[in-house]
Every structure is written in C-alpha cells, then in structure tokens.
Amino acid sequence: MEGGFSTCFIIASVSLKTMISITEIAPYIYRISTYDPKIDMQFIQFLVKDEEPLLFHTGLKGMFPLVYDAVAKIIDPSQIRWISFSHFEADECGSLSFDRVSDIYDTTRGLPPGISEQITDFIINLVSPTAETKFYETGIGTGRIAVPIAKRGYSYTGVDISEKMLAELHQKLEGVSHQLTAIKGDATSIPFADNSFDVALTVHVFHLVSAWKQALAEIRRVLKPGGIYLYTHGNMNFSKVNEDVNQGRFDFQQRWQDIIASYDYPLPGYGATEEEVLGELREQGADLETVVAAKWQSELTVGKLLEYYRNKVYRNTWHIPDDIFARAIQDLQDWALQNYGSLDYDLSSESKFKIVVVRNWA
C-alpha cells in the first residue's frame, strides 16, 4: 500500500493564510482538509486513488490552487477521471444563493407600496436614459429594481446564481411587454462582451460574494466608457451602529452571532463590507457621490424580528444544524425577553435606499 494507512502531511499557504492537511483514512482513500482561519471554517475533499481516480468536491474557488497542490502530492492531477459532488450550493462556488428563501424574499425584503416607483423615478432621473440605453444588474434576484425599470420600456439585462429567484422574476413579467433578459450566471464571469452596457447596478450583493473584486472587475469590463455604475450595499451586513443601522437589529445580530459562536457555529464570512468596496473604487480612480433615492418608516417589533430568525429568513441562520438551531433560537428569545421585556417592544426605524453613484470609472 503506497504511503501506508493514516499517512498525514500538511501544506501551508502564507498568501492564502490557509492550511491543508492530507490524511489517508483508508487504503487509497485520502481526506484533504482545508482550514481558513479568517472565517474559522474547515472544508473537506476526498480523493479516491484507483484505476479511475475520483475527487469528491473541489473546494471553494479561491482554494483551487491549494487543493490542486494537495492532489499533486498524491497523484498527477491530470489522471483524475471523475469529479463528484454530494450536492451543489452556489455559496461553495464563491457566492451565496438565495434559492431557499426565494418564495418569501419579496415579502421579507420588499419595498413598501409606492417606494419602488419612487426609486425607479429617482434612477431614471439620475441616469437620463434614452431608448438606446442598456441597463445591467449583477444579482438581479426577483427583479425588485429591474422589473419597474423594464416596465418603462428600457432594455435591462441581469444575472443571478439562484434559479428560484429568477423564476420569481419571470413570473412577474408574465403578460407584460418588456426588454428584460435575466439568466443564471456567475458574478465573477459575466457572459457578455466588453463595453456592452450604459448603466450597471448592484443592490445588496457584494457582502455575499467572496470573490467580490473579480465581480467588480467584471462589471467594469462590461460597462461602456463613460458609463454609470450604481452601487447599493444595504445595511444587513453591519459591524457597527450608524445612522443607517437600526439599533435593535444590530443588537439582535450581535447577540445571535455570540450565541451561534458559543455552539461552535460562527457566522461564515462571504464577501466585502461597504467600506472595502468603496475603497477599491476610489483606488481605481472612480468619482463617488452618495445619494438617497427614498426614505420610509420600517415597522418592526421584537416578536417580528424573532419570527424572521426562527423562519431562517436571514443568511446568518442557514448554516446551523436543526438541533443546534432550535437551542440557539430559544437562547435568542430568552435574551430578547430579558432585554426588552415584551415581544411587542417597538424596534421601528427610518429606512433609506442609499445609492453610491460611480462615475469616471469604466
């Protein structure tokens, strides 16, 4: 038996700040364990070395070089005959899919009556489109922004990794004359030619994309010279309280993170903060202007926010096993009642749809 049973060695990467260990867990079956200290998470692949070698899972996109080197320690990677997956999740390819909440997305993250049209009017006035103007959106989702603009007669194209979110979008367009094209696609590899679009948008996306710099580069690539990029980060990925962050939501998120960390299920890291994206744009020479397209009052109680967590509306609930989740939710409810005294406690606040207008970038 080559290497001997239970052989183990380690590959360390300073640049990626990750570590891979390789263990022969059974004759000719190797476990490749990749640990990323940044998110305190371990990823596992298996290599079966036989007449037709099989690699079970490939790891995150950013880990491919490490996984490749690990496989090369065992066999020539070109000899791999099969690559297998137990399931497919878009977040394991560098982005987070909203398939699991597509049916409630608009209900839980939608815009109040009248606000959608207000935002549409604002965008139209901002970019002054003509009949030839072409819009593009990465992470088009259910079309909260795209559909109202497309209904005005403008050409609109978007990609999203969630088939179910796209299905919700297409359902909204049934029987409606439009020039909207929405396809399943990867934000880091947009399937369109250079200089294709006049206006590009991302709305609440980059905190969900691990390779966000590549996704940003792709938007820049497909945007025409002189084109306008409208960037909206959202306030659900906050690390501190500010004028755009509801104190109650912040306290809940911080407490939830503490609870799940105590059960050894810390919140996985995905993409960028707003500050990181804006810093990258400035480094690339872009001119940035922050504007507010709409304001409205968001009604919220402690009980309603608990219900959102219990129903796994938010992504920070998706990675936890059911048995642990049930205990964690009970802990959150106990804390909420102790902290606020009643499930009817009012957490309402003003919401804003804030847009960073990016010019002189494409």
Short mmCIF file of C-alpha atoms in Angstrom, two decimals:
data_model
loop_
_atom_site.label_atom_id
_atom_site.label_comp_id
_atom_site.label_asym_id
_atom_site.label_seq_id
_atom_site.Cartn_x
_atom_site.Cartn_y
_atom_site.Cartn_z
CA MET A 1 0.00 0.00 0.00
CA GLU A 2 1.61 3.27 -1.14
CA GLY A 3 2.17 5.80 1.63
CA GLY A 4 0.73 3.47 4.28
CA PHE A 5 -2.57 3.78 6.11
CA SER A 6 -3.10 7.00 8.11
CA THR A 7 -0.28 8.88 6.43
CA CYS A 8 -0.69 12.62 7.10
CA PHE A 9 1.17 15.70 5.94
CA ILE A 10 0.43 19.41 5.80
CA ILE A 11 0.67 22.13 3.17
CA ALA A 12 0.66 25.73 4.42
CA SER A 13 -0.01 28.82 2.34
CA VAL A 14 1.15 32.20 3.57
CA SER A 15 -0.53 34.12 0.75
CA LEU A 16 -3.92 32.49 1.21
CA LYS A 17 -3.49 32.21 5.00
CA THR A 18 -4.96 28.75 4.84
CA MET A 19 -3.66 25.30 5.70
CA ILE A 20 -4.29 21.92 4.12
CA SER A 21 -3.75 18.57 5.78
CA ILE A 22 -3.84 15.28 3.88
CA THR A 23 -4.70 12.03 5.63
CA GLU A 24 -5.01 8.54 4.19
CA ILE A 25 -8.12 7.50 6.10
CA ALA A 26 -8.38 4.09 4.39
CA PRO A 27 -6.31 2.27 1.78
CA TYR A 28 -6.08 4.59 -1.25
CA ILE A 29 -8.70 7.00 0.16
CA TYR A 30 -7.39 10.43 1.14
CA ARG A 31 -9.06 13.21 3.09
CA ILE A 32 -7.93 16.73 2.12
CA SER A 33 -8.82 19.21 4.88
CA THR A 34 -8.56 22.94 4.16
CA TYR A 35 -8.75 25.28 7.13
CA ASP A 36 -9.32 29.01 6.65
CA PRO A 37 -8.65 30.92 9.89
CA LYS A 38 -10.27 34.09 8.53
CA ILE A 39 -13.71 32.52 8.81
CA ASP A 40 -12.69 29.76 11.24
CA MET A 41 -14.04 27.07 8.93
CA GLN A 42 -12.73 23.79 7.53
CA PHE A 43 -13.55 22.43 4.07
CA ILE A 44 -13.18 18.75 3.17
CA GLN A 45 -12.45 16.97 -0.10
CA PHE A 46 -11.77 13.27 -0.69
CA LEU A 47 -9.54 11.65 -3.27
CA VAL A 48 -10.02 8.00 -4.23
CA LYS A 49 -6.88 6.64 -5.86
CA ASP A 50 -7.67 3.69 -8.09
CA GLU A 51 -7.79 2.83 -11.78
CA GLU A 52 -10.13 5.79 -12.38
CA PRO A 53 -9.26 8.32 -9.64
CA LEU A 54 -12.16 10.34 -8.19
CA LEU A 55 -12.06 13.72 -6.46
CA PHE A 56 -15.09 14.25 -4.23
CA HIS A 57 -15.74 18.01 -4.01
CA THR A 58 -13.24 20.59 -5.21
CA GLY A 59 -13.42 23.29 -2.53
CA LEU A 60 -14.06 27.00 -2.87
CA LYS A 61 -12.85 28.76 -5.98
CA GLY A 62 -10.16 30.65 -4.08
CA MET A 63 -8.80 27.38 -2.67
CA PHE A 64 -8.30 25.67 -6.03
CA PRO A 65 -4.51 26.26 -6.06
CA LEU A 66 -4.13 24.66 -2.64
CA VAL A 67 -6.40 21.73 -3.46
CA TYR A 68 -4.56 21.20 -6.75
CA ASP A 69 -1.19 21.12 -4.95
CA ALA A 70 -2.61 18.72 -2.36
CA VAL A 71 -3.87 16.34 -5.04
CA ALA A 72 -0.48 16.58 -6.76
CA LYS A 73 1.16 15.26 -3.58
CA ILE A 74 -0.79 12.04 -4.11
CA ILE A 75 -1.22 11.65 -7.87
CA ASP A 76 -0.79 13.62 -11.07
CA PRO A 77 -3.99 15.79 -11.17
CA SER A 78 -4.30 15.09 -14.90
CA GLN A 79 -5.03 11.46 -14.02
CA ILE A 80 -8.31 12.34 -12.25
CA ARG A 81 -11.12 10.63 -14.12
CA TRP A 82 -14.14 11.69 -12.06
CA ILE A 83 -15.16 14.76 -10.04
CA SER A 84 -18.20 14.24 -7.84
CA PHE A 85 -20.42 16.37 -5.59
CA SER A 86 -22.89 15.26 -2.94
CA HIS A 87 -24.87 18.43 -3.65
CA PHE A 88 -24.38 21.78 -5.33
CA GLU A 89 -24.54 25.08 -3.46
CA ALA A 90 -23.69 28.36 -5.15
CA ASP A 91 -22.01 29.60 -1.98
CA GLU A 92 -19.48 26.79 -2.44
CA CYS A 93 -18.51 28.39 -5.73
CA GLY A 94 -17.85 31.79 -4.19
CA SER A 95 -21.31 33.35 -3.83
CA LEU A 96 -24.36 32.78 -1.69
CA SER A 97 -27.58 31.58 -3.32
CA PHE A 98 -31.00 32.70 -2.08
CA ASP A 99 -32.84 29.69 -3.51
CA ARG A 100 -34.05 28.68 -0.06
CA VAL A 101 -35.87 31.99 0.57
CA SER A 102 -36.94 32.87 -2.96
CA ASP A 103 -40.64 32.41 -2.15
CA ILE A 104 -40.52 34.84 0.79
CA TYR A 105 -37.81 37.19 -0.45
CA ASP A 106 -40.09 39.98 -1.62
CA THR A 107 -42.28 39.65 1.46
CA THR A 108 -39.36 39.96 3.88
CA ARG A 109 -37.10 42.28 1.86
CA GLY A 110 -39.52 44.00 -0.47
CA LEU A 111 -40.16 47.71 -0.71
CA PRO A 112 -43.31 49.35 0.68
CA PRO A 113 -46.07 50.44 -1.72
CA GLY A 114 -45.02 53.49 -3.66
CA ILE A 115 -41.35 53.28 -2.68
CA SER A 116 -40.45 51.06 -5.62
CA GLU A 117 -41.81 53.60 -8.09
CA GLN A 118 -40.09 56.39 -6.19
CA ILE A 119 -36.73 54.59 -6.52
CA THR A 120 -37.39 53.91 -10.21
CA ASP A 121 -38.16 57.57 -10.83
CA PHE A 122 -35.01 58.57 -9.00
CA ILE A 123 -32.80 56.22 -11.04
CA ILE A 124 -34.35 57.33 -14.31
CA ASN A 125 -33.84 60.99 -13.46
CA LEU A 126 -30.30 60.27 -12.31
CA VAL A 127 -29.04 58.49 -15.43
CA SER A 128 -31.30 60.20 -18.03
CA PRO A 129 -31.66 57.11 -20.25
CA THR A 130 -32.64 57.17 -23.91
CA ALA A 131 -34.38 54.49 -25.95
CA GLU A 132 -30.94 53.03 -26.71
CA THR A 133 -29.73 52.89 -23.09
CA LYS A 134 -28.88 49.40 -21.85
CA PHE A 135 -29.08 48.57 -18.14
CA TYR A 136 -27.23 45.67 -16.49
CA GLU A 137 -27.51 44.22 -12.97
CA THR A 138 -25.40 41.63 -11.16
CA GLY A 139 -27.57 39.78 -8.65
CA ILE A 140 -30.85 40.73 -10.31
CA GLY A 141 -32.77 38.39 -7.99
CA THR A 142 -36.54 38.69 -8.10
CA GLY A 143 -36.29 41.92 -10.05
CA ARG A 144 -37.17 44.39 -7.29
CA ILE A 145 -35.22 47.10 -9.14
CA ALA A 146 -35.15 45.63 -12.64
CA VAL A 147 -38.84 44.96 -13.29
CA PRO A 148 -40.12 48.52 -12.67
CA ILE A 149 -37.39 49.92 -14.95
CA ALA A 150 -38.06 47.31 -17.63
CA LYS A 151 -41.77 48.13 -17.48
CA ARG A 152 -40.83 51.67 -18.51
CA GLY A 153 -39.63 50.19 -21.79
CA TYR A 154 -35.87 50.17 -21.23
CA SER A 155 -33.50 47.34 -22.16
CA TYR A 156 -32.45 45.55 -18.99
CA THR A 157 -30.15 42.54 -18.56
CA GLY A 158 -29.18 40.73 -15.39
CA VAL A 159 -27.59 37.61 -13.98
CA ASP A 160 -28.17 35.73 -10.74
CA ILE A 161 -26.97 32.41 -9.34
CA SER A 162 -30.39 31.50 -7.96
CA GLU A 163 -32.73 29.75 -10.39
CA LYS A 164 -35.63 30.10 -7.97
CA MET A 165 -35.13 33.83 -7.57
CA LEU A 166 -35.08 34.16 -11.35
CA ALA A 167 -38.27 32.12 -11.57
CA GLU A 168 -39.96 34.65 -9.26
CA LEU A 169 -38.77 37.45 -11.55
CA HIS A 170 -40.04 35.78 -14.72
CA GLN A 171 -43.42 35.22 -13.09
CA LYS A 172 -43.75 38.98 -12.52
CA LEU A 173 -43.25 39.56 -16.25
CA GLU A 174 -45.93 37.18 -17.49
CA GLY A 175 -48.19 39.02 -19.93
CA VAL A 176 -46.04 42.17 -19.76
CA SER A 177 -44.29 43.67 -22.78
CA HIS A 178 -40.64 44.17 -21.86
CA GLN A 179 -36.99 44.08 -22.93
CA LEU A 180 -35.67 42.29 -19.85
CA THR A 181 -33.27 39.36 -20.09
CA ALA A 182 -32.42 37.56 -16.86
CA ILE A 183 -30.20 34.48 -16.89
CA LYS A 184 -28.46 32.26 -14.41
CA GLY A 185 -24.84 33.31 -14.27
CA ASP A 186 -21.71 33.81 -12.19
CA ALA A 187 -20.95 37.34 -10.98
CA THR A 188 -17.24 36.66 -11.42
CA SER A 189 -17.60 35.60 -15.06
CA ILE A 190 -20.32 37.66 -16.73
CA PRO A 191 -21.27 36.09 -20.10
CA PHE A 192 -21.30 39.36 -22.05
CA ALA A 193 -18.83 41.20 -24.23
CA ASP A 194 -16.74 44.19 -23.15
CA ASN A 195 -18.41 47.62 -23.30
CA SER A 196 -21.94 46.21 -23.57
CA PHE A 197 -23.95 48.36 -21.15
CA ASP A 198 -24.52 52.02 -20.34
CA VAL A 199 -25.68 51.67 -16.73
CA ALA A 200 -24.73 48.92 -14.26
CA LEU A 201 -26.25 48.24 -10.85
CA THR A 202 -25.64 46.04 -7.85
CA VAL A 203 -28.13 46.10 -4.99
CA HIS A 204 -27.21 44.33 -1.74
CA VAL A 205 -24.83 41.88 -3.44
CA PHE A 206 -21.14 42.21 -2.62
CA HIS A 207 -21.43 41.16 1.02
CA LEU A 208 -22.49 37.77 -0.41
CA VAL A 209 -19.70 37.27 -2.97
CA SER A 210 -16.33 36.01 -1.73
CA ALA A 211 -14.55 36.94 -4.97
CA TRP A 212 -16.11 40.40 -4.95
CA LYS A 213 -13.10 42.12 -6.51
CA GLN A 214 -13.39 39.87 -9.55
CA ALA A 215 -17.14 40.55 -9.70
CA LEU A 216 -16.43 44.27 -9.56
CA ALA A 217 -13.84 43.93 -12.33
CA GLU A 218 -16.40 42.13 -14.48
CA ILE A 219 -18.90 44.97 -14.08
CA ARG A 220 -16.21 47.43 -15.08
CA ARG A 221 -15.40 45.29 -18.11
CA VAL A 222 -18.94 45.16 -19.50
CA LEU A 223 -19.69 48.82 -18.76
CA LYS A 224 -19.18 51.19 -21.68
CA PRO A 225 -16.61 54.01 -21.40
CA GLY A 226 -18.35 56.86 -19.61
CA GLY A 227 -21.00 54.51 -18.26
CA ILE A 228 -22.53 54.93 -14.81
CA TYR A 229 -22.36 52.35 -12.03
CA LEU A 230 -24.96 52.48 -9.24
CA TYR A 231 -23.82 50.66 -6.11
CA THR A 232 -26.05 49.87 -3.13
CA HIS A 233 -24.63 47.81 -0.31
CA GLY A 234 -27.56 47.59 2.09
CA ASN A 235 -27.45 47.62 5.88
CA MET A 236 -27.91 43.94 6.73
CA ASN A 237 -24.16 43.32 6.87
CA PHE A 238 -23.25 45.85 9.53
CA SER A 239 -20.41 45.76 12.05
CA LYS A 240 -21.25 48.97 13.92
CA VAL A 241 -24.21 51.24 14.58
CA ASN A 242 -24.58 54.34 12.43
CA GLU A 243 -27.40 56.50 11.06
CA ASP A 244 -28.34 53.79 8.54
CA VAL A 245 -28.42 50.90 11.04
CA ASN A 246 -31.36 50.06 13.28
CA GLN A 247 -30.04 49.70 16.85
CA GLY A 248 -32.44 46.85 17.58
CA ARG A 249 -31.39 44.87 14.50
CA PHE A 250 -27.75 45.48 15.38
CA ASP A 251 -28.22 44.22 18.95
CA PHE A 252 -30.07 41.14 17.68
CA GLN A 253 -27.36 40.35 15.14
CA GLN A 254 -24.57 40.76 17.67
CA ARG A 255 -26.38 38.57 20.20
CA TRP A 256 -27.15 35.93 17.55
CA GLN A 257 -23.52 35.83 16.48
CA ASP A 258 -22.45 35.36 20.11
CA ILE A 259 -24.98 32.56 20.58
CA ILE A 260 -24.10 30.56 17.47
CA ALA A 261 -20.39 31.03 18.17
CA SER A 262 -20.95 29.51 21.62
CA TYR A 263 -22.28 26.40 19.84
CA ASP A 264 -19.18 26.35 17.58
CA TYR A 265 -21.11 27.58 14.54
CA PRO A 266 -19.73 31.09 13.95
CA LEU A 267 -21.13 33.12 11.10
CA PRO A 268 -19.25 32.24 7.89
CA GLY A 269 -17.57 35.10 6.11
CA TYR A 270 -18.54 35.71 2.49
CA GLY A 271 -17.88 38.99 0.78
CA ALA A 272 -16.97 42.62 1.31
CA THR A 273 -18.02 45.41 3.61
CA GLU A 274 -19.28 48.64 2.11
CA GLU A 275 -16.05 50.37 3.15
CA GLU A 276 -13.97 47.78 1.28
CA VAL A 277 -15.93 48.19 -1.94
CA LEU A 278 -15.84 51.99 -1.83
CA GLY A 279 -12.12 51.90 -1.03
CA GLU A 280 -11.48 49.68 -4.05
CA LEU A 281 -13.46 52.02 -6.31
CA ARG A 282 -11.52 55.04 -5.06
CA GLU A 283 -8.21 53.25 -5.65
CA GLN A 284 -9.33 52.67 -9.24
CA GLY A 285 -9.86 56.39 -9.71
CA ALA A 286 -13.66 56.50 -9.62
CA ASP A 287 -15.63 59.56 -8.59
CA LEU A 288 -18.22 58.67 -5.94
CA GLU A 289 -21.37 60.50 -4.92
CA THR A 290 -23.79 59.19 -2.30
CA VAL A 291 -27.47 59.98 -2.79
CA VAL A 292 -30.68 58.86 -1.09
CA ALA A 293 -33.35 57.66 -3.51
CA ALA A 294 -36.10 57.09 -0.94
CA LYS A 295 -36.93 57.08 2.76
CA TRP A 296 -39.69 55.24 4.60
CA GLN A 297 -40.66 54.01 8.03
CA SER A 298 -39.94 50.32 8.67
CA GLU A 299 -42.34 48.85 11.21
CA LEU A 300 -40.75 46.18 13.40
CA THR A 301 -41.26 44.57 16.79
CA VAL A 302 -39.12 42.23 18.84
CA GLY A 303 -41.60 39.45 18.10
CA LYS A 304 -41.48 40.02 14.35
CA LEU A 305 -37.68 40.04 14.32
CA LEU A 306 -37.61 36.82 16.33
CA GLU A 307 -40.02 35.31 13.81
CA TYR A 308 -37.65 36.22 10.98
CA TYR A 309 -34.79 34.44 12.75
CA ARG A 310 -36.98 31.45 13.61
CA ASN A 311 -38.09 31.13 9.97
CA LYS A 312 -34.47 31.39 8.74
CA VAL A 313 -35.13 34.49 6.71
CA TYR A 314 -31.57 35.75 7.20
CA ARG A 315 -28.43 34.11 5.82
CA ASN A 316 -26.80 34.00 9.26
CA THR A 317 -29.25 31.21 10.18
CA TRP A 318 -28.70 28.94 7.19
CA HIS A 319 -25.53 27.08 8.17
CA ILE A 320 -26.70 25.75 11.53
CA PRO A 321 -27.95 22.14 12.04
CA ASP A 322 -31.59 21.90 13.09
CA ASP A 323 -30.91 20.59 16.61
CA ILE A 324 -28.43 23.36 17.36
CA PHE A 325 -30.66 25.93 15.69
CA ALA A 326 -33.61 25.10 17.96
CA ARG A 327 -31.48 25.65 21.07
CA ALA A 328 -29.94 28.83 19.67
CA ILE A 329 -33.35 30.32 18.86
CA GLN A 330 -34.55 29.59 22.38
CA ASP A 331 -31.45 31.35 23.72
CA LEU A 332 -32.18 34.34 21.48
CA GLN A 333 -35.80 34.53 22.63
CA ASP A 334 -34.77 34.29 26.30
CA TRP A 335 -32.29 37.12 25.78
CA ALA A 336 -34.85 39.25 23.90
CA LEU A 337 -37.48 38.91 26.62
CA GLN A 338 -34.94 39.69 29.32
CA ASN A 339 -33.55 42.65 27.37
CA TYR A 340 -36.80 44.18 26.06
CA GLY A 341 -39.45 42.81 28.43
CA SER A 342 -42.04 42.14 25.73
CA LEU A 343 -42.32 40.70 22.24
CA ASP A 344 -44.34 43.81 21.35
CA TYR A 345 -41.42 46.13 22.03
CA ASP A 346 -41.15 48.57 19.12
CA LEU A 347 -37.96 48.45 17.03
CA SER A 348 -39.31 50.55 14.15
CA SER A 349 -36.96 52.97 12.43
CA GLU A 350 -36.45 55.02 9.28
CA SER A 351 -35.08 53.13 6.29
CA LYS A 352 -33.18 54.63 3.38
CA PHE A 353 -32.43 53.41 -0.11
CA LYS A 354 -28.94 54.80 -0.49
CA ILE A 355 -27.08 54.73 -3.81
CA VAL A 356 -23.42 55.42 -4.45
CA VAL A 357 -23.15 56.89 -7.95
CA VAL A 358 -19.85 55.81 -9.54
CA ARG A 359 -18.58 57.88 -12.47
CA ASN A 360 -15.35 58.16 -14.46
CA TRP A 361 -14.62 54.52 -13.73
CA ALA A 362 -15.44 52.45 -16.82
#
